[in-house]
Coordinates of N, CA and C in Angstrom, one line a residue:
X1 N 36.8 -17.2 49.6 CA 36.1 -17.8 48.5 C 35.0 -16.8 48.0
X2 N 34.1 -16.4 48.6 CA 33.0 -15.6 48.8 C 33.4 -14.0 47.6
X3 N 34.9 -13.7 48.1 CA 35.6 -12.3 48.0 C 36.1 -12.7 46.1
X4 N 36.5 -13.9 45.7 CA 37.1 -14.4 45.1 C 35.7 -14.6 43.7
X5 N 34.7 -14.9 43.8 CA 33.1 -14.7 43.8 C 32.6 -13.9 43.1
X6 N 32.8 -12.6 44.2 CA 32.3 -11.3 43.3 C 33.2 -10.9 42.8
X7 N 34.3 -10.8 42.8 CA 35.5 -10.2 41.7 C 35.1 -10.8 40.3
X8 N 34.5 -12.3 40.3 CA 34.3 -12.7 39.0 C 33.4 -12.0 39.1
X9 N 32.2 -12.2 39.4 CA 31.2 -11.5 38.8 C 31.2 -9.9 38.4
X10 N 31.8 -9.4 39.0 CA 31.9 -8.1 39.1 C 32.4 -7.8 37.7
X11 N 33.5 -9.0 37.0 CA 34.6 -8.9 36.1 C 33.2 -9.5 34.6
X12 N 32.7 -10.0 35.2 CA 31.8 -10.8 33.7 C 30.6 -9.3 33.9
X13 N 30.3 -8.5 34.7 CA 29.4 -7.4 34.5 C 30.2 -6.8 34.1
X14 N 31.5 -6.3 34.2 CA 31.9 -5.3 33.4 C 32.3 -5.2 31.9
X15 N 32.7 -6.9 31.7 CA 32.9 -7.4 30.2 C 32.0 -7.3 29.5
X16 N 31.1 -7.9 30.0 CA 29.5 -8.4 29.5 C 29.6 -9.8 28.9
X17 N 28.8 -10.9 29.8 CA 29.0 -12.0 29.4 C 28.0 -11.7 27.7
X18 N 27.0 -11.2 27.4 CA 26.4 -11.2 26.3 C 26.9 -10.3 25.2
X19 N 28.5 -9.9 25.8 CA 28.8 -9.1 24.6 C 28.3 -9.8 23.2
X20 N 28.4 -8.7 22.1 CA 28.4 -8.8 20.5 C 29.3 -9.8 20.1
X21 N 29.3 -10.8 19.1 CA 30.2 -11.6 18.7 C 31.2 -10.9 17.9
X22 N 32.1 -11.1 17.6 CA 33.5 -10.1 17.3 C 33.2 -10.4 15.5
X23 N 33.1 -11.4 15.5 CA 32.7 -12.1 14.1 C 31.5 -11.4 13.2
X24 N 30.9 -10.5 14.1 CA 29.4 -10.1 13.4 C 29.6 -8.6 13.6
X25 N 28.3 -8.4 12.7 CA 28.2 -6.9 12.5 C 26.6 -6.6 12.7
X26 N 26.0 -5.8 13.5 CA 24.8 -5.6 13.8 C 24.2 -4.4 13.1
X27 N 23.1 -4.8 12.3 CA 22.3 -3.4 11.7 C 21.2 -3.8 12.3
X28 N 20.7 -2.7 12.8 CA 19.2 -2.0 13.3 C 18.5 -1.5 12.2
X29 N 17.1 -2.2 12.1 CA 16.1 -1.5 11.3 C 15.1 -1.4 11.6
X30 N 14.0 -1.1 10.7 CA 12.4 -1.4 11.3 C 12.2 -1.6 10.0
X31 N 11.6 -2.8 9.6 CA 11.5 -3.6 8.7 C 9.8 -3.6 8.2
X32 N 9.3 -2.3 7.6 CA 8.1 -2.1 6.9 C 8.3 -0.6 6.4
X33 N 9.1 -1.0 5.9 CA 9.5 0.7 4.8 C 10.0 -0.3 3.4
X34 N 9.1 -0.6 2.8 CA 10.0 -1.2 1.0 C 9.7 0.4 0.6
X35 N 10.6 0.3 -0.4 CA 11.8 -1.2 -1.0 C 13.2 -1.2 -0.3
X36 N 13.2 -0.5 0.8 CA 14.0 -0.3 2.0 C 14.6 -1.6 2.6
X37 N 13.2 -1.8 3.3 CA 13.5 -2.8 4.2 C 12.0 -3.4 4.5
X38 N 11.8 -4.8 4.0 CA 10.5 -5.6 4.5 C 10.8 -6.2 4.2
X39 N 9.6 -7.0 4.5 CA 10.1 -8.8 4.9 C 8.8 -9.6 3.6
X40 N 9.7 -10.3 3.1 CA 9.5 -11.3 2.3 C 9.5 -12.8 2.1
X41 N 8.7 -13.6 2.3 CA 9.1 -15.3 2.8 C 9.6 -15.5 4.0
X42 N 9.3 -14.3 4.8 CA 9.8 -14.5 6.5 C 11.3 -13.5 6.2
X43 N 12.2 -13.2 5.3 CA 13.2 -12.5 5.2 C 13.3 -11.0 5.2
X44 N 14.0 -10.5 5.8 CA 14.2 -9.2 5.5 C 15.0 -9.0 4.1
X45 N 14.2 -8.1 3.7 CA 14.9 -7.6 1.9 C 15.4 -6.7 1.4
X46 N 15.4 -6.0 0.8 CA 15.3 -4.2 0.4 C 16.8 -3.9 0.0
X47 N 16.6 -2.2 -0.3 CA 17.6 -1.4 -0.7 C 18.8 -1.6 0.2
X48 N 18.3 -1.4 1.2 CA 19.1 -0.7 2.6 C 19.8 -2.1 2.7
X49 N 19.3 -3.5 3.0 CA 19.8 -4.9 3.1 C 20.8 -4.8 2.4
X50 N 20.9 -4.9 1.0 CA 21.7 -4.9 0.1 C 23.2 -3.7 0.3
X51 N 22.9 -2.5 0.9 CA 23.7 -1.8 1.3 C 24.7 -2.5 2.5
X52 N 23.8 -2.8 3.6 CA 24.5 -3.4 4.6 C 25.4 -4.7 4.2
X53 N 24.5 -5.6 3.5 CA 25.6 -6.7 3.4 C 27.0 -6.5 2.5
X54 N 27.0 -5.8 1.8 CA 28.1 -4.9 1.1 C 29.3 -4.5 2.5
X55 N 28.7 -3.6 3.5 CA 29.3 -3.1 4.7 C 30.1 -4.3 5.4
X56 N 29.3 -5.1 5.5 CA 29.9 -6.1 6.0 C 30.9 -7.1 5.6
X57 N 30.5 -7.1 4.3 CA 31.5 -8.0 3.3 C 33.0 -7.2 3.1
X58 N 32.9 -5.7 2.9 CA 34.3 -5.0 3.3 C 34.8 -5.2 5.0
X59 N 34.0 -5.4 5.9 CA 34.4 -5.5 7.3 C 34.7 -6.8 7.2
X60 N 34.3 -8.2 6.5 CA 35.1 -9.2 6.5 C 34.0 -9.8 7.8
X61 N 32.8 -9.3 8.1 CA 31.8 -9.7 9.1 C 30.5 -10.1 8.8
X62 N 30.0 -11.2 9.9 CA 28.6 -11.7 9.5 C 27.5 -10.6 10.2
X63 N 26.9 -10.4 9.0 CA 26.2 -9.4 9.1 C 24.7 -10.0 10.2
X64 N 24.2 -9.3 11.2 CA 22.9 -9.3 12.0 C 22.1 -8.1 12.1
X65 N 20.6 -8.7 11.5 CA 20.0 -7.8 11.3 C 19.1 -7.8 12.4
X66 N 18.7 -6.9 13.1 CA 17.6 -6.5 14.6 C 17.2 -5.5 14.1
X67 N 15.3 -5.8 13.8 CA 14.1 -5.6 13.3 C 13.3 -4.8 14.8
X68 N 13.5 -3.7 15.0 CA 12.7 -3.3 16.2 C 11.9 -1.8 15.6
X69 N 11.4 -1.3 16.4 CA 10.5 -0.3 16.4 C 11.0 1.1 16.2
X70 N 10.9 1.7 15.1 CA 11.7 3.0 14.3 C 12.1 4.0 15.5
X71 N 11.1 4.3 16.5 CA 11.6 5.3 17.3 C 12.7 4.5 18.8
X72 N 12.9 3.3 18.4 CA 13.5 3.1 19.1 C 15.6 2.8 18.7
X73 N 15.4 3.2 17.2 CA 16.9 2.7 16.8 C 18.0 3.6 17.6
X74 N 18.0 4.7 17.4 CA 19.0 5.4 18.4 C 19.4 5.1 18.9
X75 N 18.3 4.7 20.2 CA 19.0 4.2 21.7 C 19.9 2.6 21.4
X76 N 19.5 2.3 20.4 CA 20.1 1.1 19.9 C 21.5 1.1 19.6
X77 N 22.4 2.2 19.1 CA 23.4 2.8 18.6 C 23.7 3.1 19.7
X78 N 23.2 4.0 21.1 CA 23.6 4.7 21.7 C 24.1 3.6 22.9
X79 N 23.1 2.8 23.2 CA 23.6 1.5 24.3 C 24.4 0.3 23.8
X80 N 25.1 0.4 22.5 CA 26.2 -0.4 21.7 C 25.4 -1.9 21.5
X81 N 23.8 -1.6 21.6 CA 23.2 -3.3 20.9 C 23.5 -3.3 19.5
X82 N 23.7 -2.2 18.6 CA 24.0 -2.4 17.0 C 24.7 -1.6 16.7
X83 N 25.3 -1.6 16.1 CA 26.9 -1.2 14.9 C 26.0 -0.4 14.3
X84 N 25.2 0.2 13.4 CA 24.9 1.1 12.6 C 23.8 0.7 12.2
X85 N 22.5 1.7 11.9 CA 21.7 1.6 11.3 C 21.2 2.2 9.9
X86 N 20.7 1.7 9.3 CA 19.7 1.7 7.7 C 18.6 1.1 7.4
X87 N 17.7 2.6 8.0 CA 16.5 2.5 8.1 C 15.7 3.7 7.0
X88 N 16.3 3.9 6.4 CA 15.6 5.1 5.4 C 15.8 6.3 6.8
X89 N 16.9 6.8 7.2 CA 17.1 7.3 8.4 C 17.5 9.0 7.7
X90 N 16.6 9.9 7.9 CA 16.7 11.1 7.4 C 18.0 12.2 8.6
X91 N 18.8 12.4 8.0 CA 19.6 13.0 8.7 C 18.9 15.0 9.5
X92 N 18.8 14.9 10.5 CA 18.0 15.9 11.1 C 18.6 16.6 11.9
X93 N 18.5 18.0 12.6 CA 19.4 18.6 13.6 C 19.2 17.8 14.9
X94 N 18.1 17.2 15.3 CA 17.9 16.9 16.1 C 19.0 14.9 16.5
X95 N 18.4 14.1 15.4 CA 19.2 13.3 15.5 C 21.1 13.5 15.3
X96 N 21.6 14.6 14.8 CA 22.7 14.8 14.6 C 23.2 14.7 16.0
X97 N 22.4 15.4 17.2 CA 23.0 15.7 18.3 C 23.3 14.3 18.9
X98 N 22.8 13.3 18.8 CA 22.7 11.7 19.5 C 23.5 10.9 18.6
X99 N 23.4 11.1 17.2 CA 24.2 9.9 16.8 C 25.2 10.6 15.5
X100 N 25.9 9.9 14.7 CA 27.0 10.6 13.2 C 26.4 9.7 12.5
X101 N 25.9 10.6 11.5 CA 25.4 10.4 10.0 C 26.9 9.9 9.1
X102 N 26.6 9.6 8.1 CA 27.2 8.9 6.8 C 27.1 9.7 5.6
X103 N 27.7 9.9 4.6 CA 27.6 10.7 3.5 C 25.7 10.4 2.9
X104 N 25.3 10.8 2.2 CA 23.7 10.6 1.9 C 24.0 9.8 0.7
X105 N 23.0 8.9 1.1 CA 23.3 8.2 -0.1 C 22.0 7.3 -1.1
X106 N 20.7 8.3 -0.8 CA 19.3 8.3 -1.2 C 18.5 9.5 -1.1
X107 N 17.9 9.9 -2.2 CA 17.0 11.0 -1.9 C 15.3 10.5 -2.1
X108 N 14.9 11.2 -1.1 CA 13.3 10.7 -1.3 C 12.3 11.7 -1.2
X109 N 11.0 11.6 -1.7 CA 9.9 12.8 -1.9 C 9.0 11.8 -0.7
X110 N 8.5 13.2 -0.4 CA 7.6 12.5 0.7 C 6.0 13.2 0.4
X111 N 5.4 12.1 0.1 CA 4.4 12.5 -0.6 C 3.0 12.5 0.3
X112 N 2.0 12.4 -0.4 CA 0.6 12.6 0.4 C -0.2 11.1 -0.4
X113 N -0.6 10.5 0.3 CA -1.7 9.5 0.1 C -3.5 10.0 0.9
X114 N -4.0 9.4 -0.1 CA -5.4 10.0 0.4 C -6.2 9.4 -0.7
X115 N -7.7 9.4 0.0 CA -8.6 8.6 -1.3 C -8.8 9.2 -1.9
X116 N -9.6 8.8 -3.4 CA -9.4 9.0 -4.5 C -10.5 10.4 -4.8
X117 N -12.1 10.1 -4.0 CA -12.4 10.9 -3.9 C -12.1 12.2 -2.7
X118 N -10.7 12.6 -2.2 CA -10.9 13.3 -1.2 C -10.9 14.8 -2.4
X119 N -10.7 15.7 -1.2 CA -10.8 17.3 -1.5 C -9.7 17.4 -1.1
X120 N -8.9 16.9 -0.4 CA -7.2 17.0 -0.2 C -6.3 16.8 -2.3
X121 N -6.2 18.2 -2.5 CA -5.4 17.9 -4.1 C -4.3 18.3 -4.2
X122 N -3.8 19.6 -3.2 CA -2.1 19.6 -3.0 C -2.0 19.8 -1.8
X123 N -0.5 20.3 -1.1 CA 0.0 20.1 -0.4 C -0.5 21.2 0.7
X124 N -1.3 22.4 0.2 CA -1.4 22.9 1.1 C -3.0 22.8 1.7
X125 N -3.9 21.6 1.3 CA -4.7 21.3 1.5 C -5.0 20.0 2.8
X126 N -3.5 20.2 3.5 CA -3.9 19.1 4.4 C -3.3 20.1 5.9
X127 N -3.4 21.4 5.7 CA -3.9 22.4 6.7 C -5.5 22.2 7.2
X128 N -5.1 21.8 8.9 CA -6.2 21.5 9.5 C -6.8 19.4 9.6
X129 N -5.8 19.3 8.7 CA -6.3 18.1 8.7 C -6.3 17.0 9.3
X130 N -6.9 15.7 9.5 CA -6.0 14.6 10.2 C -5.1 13.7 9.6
X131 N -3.9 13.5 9.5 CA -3.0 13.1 8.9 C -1.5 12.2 9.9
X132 N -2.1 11.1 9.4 CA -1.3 10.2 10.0 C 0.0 9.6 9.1
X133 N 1.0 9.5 10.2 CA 2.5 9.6 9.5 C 3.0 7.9 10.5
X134 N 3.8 7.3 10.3 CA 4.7 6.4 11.2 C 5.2 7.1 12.3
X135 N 5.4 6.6 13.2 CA 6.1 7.4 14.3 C 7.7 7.4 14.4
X136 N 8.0 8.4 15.2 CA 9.8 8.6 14.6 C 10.1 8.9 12.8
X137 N 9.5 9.1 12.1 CA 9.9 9.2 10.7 C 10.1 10.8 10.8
X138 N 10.3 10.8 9.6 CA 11.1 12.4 8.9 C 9.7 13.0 8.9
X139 N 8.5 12.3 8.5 CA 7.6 12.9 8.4 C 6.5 13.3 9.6
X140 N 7.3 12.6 11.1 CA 6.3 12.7 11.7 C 7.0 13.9 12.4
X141 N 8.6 13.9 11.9 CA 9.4 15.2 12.8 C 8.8 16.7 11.7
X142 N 8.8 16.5 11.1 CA 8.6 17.6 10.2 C 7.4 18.4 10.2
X143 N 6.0 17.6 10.3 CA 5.0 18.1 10.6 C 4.7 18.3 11.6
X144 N 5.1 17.6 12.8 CA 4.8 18.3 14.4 C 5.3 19.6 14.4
X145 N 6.4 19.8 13.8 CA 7.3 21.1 14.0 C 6.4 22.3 13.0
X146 N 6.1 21.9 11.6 CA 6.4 23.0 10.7 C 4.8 22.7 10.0
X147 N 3.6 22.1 10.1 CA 2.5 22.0 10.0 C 1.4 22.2 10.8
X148 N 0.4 22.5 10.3 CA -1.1 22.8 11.4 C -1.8 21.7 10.8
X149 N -1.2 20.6 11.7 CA -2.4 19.6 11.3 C -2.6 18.6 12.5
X150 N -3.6 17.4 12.4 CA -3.7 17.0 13.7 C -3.0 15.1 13.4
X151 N -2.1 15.0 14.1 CA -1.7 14.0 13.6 C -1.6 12.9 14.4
X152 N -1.8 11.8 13.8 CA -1.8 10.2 14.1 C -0.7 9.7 14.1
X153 N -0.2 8.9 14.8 CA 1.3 8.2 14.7 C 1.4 6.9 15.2
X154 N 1.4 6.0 13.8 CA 1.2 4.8 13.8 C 2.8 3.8 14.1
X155 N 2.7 3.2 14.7 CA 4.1 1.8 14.5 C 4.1 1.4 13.1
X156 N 3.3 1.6 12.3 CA 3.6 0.8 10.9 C 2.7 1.7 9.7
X157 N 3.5 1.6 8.7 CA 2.7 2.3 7.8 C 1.6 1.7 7.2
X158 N 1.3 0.6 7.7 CA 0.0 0.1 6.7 C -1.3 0.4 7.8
X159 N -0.7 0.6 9.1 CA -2.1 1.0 10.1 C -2.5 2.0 9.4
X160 N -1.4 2.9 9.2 CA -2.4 4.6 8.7 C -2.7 4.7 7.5
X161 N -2.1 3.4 6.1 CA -3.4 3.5 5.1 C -4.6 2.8 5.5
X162 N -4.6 1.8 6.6 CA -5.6 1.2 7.0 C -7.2 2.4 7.3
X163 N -6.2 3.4 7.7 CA -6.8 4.4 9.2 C -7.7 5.5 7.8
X164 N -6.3 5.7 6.6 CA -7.0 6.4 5.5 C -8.6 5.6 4.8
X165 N -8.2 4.6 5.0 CA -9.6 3.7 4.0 C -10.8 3.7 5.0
X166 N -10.3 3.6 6.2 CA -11.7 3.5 7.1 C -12.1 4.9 7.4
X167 N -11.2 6.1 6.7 CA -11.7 7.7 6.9 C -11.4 8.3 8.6
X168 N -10.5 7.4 9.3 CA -10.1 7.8 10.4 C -9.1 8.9 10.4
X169 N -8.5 8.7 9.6 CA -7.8 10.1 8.9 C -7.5 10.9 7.3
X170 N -7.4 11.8 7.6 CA -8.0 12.6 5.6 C -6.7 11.5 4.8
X171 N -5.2 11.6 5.4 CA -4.4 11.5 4.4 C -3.1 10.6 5.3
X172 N -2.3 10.2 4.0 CA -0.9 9.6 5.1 C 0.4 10.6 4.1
X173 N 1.5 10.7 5.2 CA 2.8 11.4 4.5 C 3.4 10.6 4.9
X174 N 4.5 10.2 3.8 CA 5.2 9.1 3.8 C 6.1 9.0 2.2
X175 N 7.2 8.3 2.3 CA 8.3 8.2 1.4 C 7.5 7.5 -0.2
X176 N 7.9 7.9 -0.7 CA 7.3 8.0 -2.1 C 7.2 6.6 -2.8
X177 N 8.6 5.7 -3.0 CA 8.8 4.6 -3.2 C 7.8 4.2 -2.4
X178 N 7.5 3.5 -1.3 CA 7.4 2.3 -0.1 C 5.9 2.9 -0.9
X179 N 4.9 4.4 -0.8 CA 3.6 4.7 -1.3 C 3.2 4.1 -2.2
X180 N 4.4 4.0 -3.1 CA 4.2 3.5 -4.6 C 3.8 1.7 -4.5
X181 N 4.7 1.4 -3.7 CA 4.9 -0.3 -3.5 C 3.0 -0.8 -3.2
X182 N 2.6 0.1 -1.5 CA 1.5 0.0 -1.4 C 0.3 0.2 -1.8
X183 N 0.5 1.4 -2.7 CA -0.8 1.6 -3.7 C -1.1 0.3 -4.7
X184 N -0.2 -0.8 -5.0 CA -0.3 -1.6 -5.8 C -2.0 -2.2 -5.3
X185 N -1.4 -2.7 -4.0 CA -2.9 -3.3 -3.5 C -4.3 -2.0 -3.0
X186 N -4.1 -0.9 -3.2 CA -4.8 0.0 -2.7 C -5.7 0.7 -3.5
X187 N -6.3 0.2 -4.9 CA -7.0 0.9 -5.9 C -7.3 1.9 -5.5
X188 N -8.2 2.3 -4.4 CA -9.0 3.5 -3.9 C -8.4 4.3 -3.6
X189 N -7.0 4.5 -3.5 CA -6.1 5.0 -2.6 C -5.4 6.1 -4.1
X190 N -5.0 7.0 -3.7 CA -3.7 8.1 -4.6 C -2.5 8.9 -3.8
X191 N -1.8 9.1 -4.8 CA -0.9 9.7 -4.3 C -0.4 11.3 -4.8
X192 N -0.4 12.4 -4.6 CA -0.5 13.4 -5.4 C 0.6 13.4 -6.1
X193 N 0.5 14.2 -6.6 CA 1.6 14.4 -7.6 C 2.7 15.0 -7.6
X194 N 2.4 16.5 -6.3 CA 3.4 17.1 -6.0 C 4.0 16.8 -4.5
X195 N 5.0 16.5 -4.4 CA 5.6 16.5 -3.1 C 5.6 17.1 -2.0
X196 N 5.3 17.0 -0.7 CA 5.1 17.9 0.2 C 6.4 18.4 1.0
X197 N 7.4 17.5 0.7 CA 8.9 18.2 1.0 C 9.6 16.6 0.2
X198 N 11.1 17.1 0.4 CA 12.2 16.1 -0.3 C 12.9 15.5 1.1
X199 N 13.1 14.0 1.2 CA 14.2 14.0 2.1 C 15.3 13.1 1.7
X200 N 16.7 13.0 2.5 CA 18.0 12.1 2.0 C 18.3 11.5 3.4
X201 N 18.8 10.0 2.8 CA 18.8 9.4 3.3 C 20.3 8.8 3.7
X202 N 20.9 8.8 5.1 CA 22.0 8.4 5.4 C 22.2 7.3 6.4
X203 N 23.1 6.8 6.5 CA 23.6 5.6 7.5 C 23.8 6.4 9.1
X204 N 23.4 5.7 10.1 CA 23.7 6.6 11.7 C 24.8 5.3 12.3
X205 N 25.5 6.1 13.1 CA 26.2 4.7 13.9 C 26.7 6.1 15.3
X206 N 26.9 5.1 16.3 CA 27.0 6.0 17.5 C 28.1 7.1 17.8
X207 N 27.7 8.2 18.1 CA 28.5 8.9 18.5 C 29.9 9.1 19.0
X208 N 30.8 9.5 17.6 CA 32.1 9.5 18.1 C 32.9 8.3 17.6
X209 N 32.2 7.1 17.0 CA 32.2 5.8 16.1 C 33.5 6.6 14.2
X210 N 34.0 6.9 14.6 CA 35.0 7.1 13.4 C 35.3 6.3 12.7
X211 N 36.0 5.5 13.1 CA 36.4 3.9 12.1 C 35.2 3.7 11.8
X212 N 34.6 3.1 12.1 CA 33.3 2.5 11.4 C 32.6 3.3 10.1
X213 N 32.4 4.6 10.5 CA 31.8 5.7 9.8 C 32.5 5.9 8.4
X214 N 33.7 5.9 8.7 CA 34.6 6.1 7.6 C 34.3 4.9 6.5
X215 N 34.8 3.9 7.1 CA 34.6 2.6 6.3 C 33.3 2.5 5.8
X216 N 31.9 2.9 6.8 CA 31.0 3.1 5.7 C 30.6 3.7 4.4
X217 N 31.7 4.9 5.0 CA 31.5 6.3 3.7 C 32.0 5.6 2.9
X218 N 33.0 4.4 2.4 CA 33.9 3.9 1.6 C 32.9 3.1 1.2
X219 N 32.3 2.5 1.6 CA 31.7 1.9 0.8 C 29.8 2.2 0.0
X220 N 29.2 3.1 0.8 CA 28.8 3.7 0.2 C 28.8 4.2 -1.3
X221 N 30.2 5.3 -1.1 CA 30.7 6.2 -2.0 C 30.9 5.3 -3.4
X222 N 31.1 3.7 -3.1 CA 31.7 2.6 -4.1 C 30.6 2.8 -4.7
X223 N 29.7 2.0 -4.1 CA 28.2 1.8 -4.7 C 27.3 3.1 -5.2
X224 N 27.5 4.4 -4.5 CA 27.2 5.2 -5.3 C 27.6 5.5 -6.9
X225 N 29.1 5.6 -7.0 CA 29.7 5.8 -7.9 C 29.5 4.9 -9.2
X226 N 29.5 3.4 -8.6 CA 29.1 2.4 -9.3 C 27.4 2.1 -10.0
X227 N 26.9 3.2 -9.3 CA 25.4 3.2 -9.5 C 24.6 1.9 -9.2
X228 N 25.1 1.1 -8.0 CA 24.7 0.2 -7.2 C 23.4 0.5 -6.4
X229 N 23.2 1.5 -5.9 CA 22.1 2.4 -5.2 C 21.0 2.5 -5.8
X230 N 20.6 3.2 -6.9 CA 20.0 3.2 -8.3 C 19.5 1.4 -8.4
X231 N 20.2 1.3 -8.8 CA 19.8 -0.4 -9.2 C 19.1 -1.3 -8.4
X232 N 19.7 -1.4 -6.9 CA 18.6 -1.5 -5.7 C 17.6 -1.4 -5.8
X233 N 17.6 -0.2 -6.1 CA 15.5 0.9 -5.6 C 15.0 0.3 -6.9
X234 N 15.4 0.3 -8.3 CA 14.6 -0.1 -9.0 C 14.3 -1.6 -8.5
X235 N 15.4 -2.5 -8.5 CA 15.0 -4.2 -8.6 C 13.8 -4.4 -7.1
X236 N 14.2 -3.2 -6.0 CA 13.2 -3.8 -5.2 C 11.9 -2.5 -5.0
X237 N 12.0 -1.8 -6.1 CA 10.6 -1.6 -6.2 C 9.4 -2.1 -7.4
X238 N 10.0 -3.0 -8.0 CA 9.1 -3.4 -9.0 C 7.6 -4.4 -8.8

């Protein structure tokens, strides 16, 4: 009986009693990048939402969305908790090696925020400076690597305009849209004019995931073509 026992158990660990429901389809995001992805009346909303439920609707699947912490989506892909993520996910050399990107299917400027009175006025004025980015972002990979500045790295982008208004740090880098959205409430606050670099944005799903990837590119490519993508960013950044 005993022998008879662990063979089940053994058999429900290898299955996984918690597997994914066959019926659903799981996106991973981090849900404070609008017009991407935030949350509205308790809901998650955005560009990216709108992309996914499309994905799903060609997969014929109920879409689930899991809202976790940006530098943690990868390992989310990589330990099969989600089917693909759309997170304003900048395709990089570094993430290429851990997960497969999707055709691009957003470009974004990643700009500088800073008060109104700073001495920071272009891009090459935030040499030396303290400049807080989100953590895990394009922006926080890009300036560790390829900037001299001293940088902050916040869980959410509104800590580091918080961090800019209390003068804890000169400036924030960050996607241009989502800047735009938060400057509404931020009088004091600017955003320069010129861009401190461009980035594009694609879908990730786990390594070696083909079917899936494909099927995304397909539908993607629809909504590209269709100028579905476009239409998104404006209705959810107004």
């Amino acid at each position: 009986m005993k022998k008879i026992l662990l063979i089940l158990f053994s058999f429900l660990l290898i299955t996984g009693c918690s597997s994914k429901n066959e019926n659903e389809i799981v996106m991973v995001t981090e849900a404070g990048f609008a017009p991407y992805e935030y949350y509205e009346n308790n809901e998650i909303i955005g560009v990216d939402i709108e992309i996914a439920k499309e994905i799903a609707k060609e997969l014929g699947k109920e879409l689930v969305i899991k809202d976790i912490a940006f530098d943690s989506i990868i390992n989310e892909l990589k330990s099969n908790k989600a089917d693909f993520a759309l997170a304003g996910m900048s395709i990089t050399e570094e993430r290429q090696k851990e997960v497969d990107f999707s055709v691009e299917y957003a470009t974004s400027r990643q700009v500088i925020i800073t008060l109104k009175d700073s001495k920071i006025k272009k891009p090459e004025d935030i040499k030396g400076k303290k400049v807080a980015v989100q953590l895990g972002t394009v922006a926080d990979l890009v300036l560790t690597e390829d900037y001299d500045v001293e940088l902050t790295r916040q869980k959410k982008f509104l800590a580091a305009i918080e961090d800019v208004k209390a003068k804890k740090v000169d400036c924030v880098v960050m996607d241009y849209l989502p800047a735009k959205e938060l400057l509404k409430e931020n009088n004091e606050l600017v955003i320069l004019e010129e861009e401190l670099f461009t980035d594009k944005y694609a879908v990730a799903v786990k390594k070696g995931n083909k079917e899936l990837l494909d099927q995304i590119n397909k539908v993607l490519q629809r909504l590209i073509d269709e100028g579905k993508i476009e239409e998104y960013t404006i209705n959810y950044s107004k």
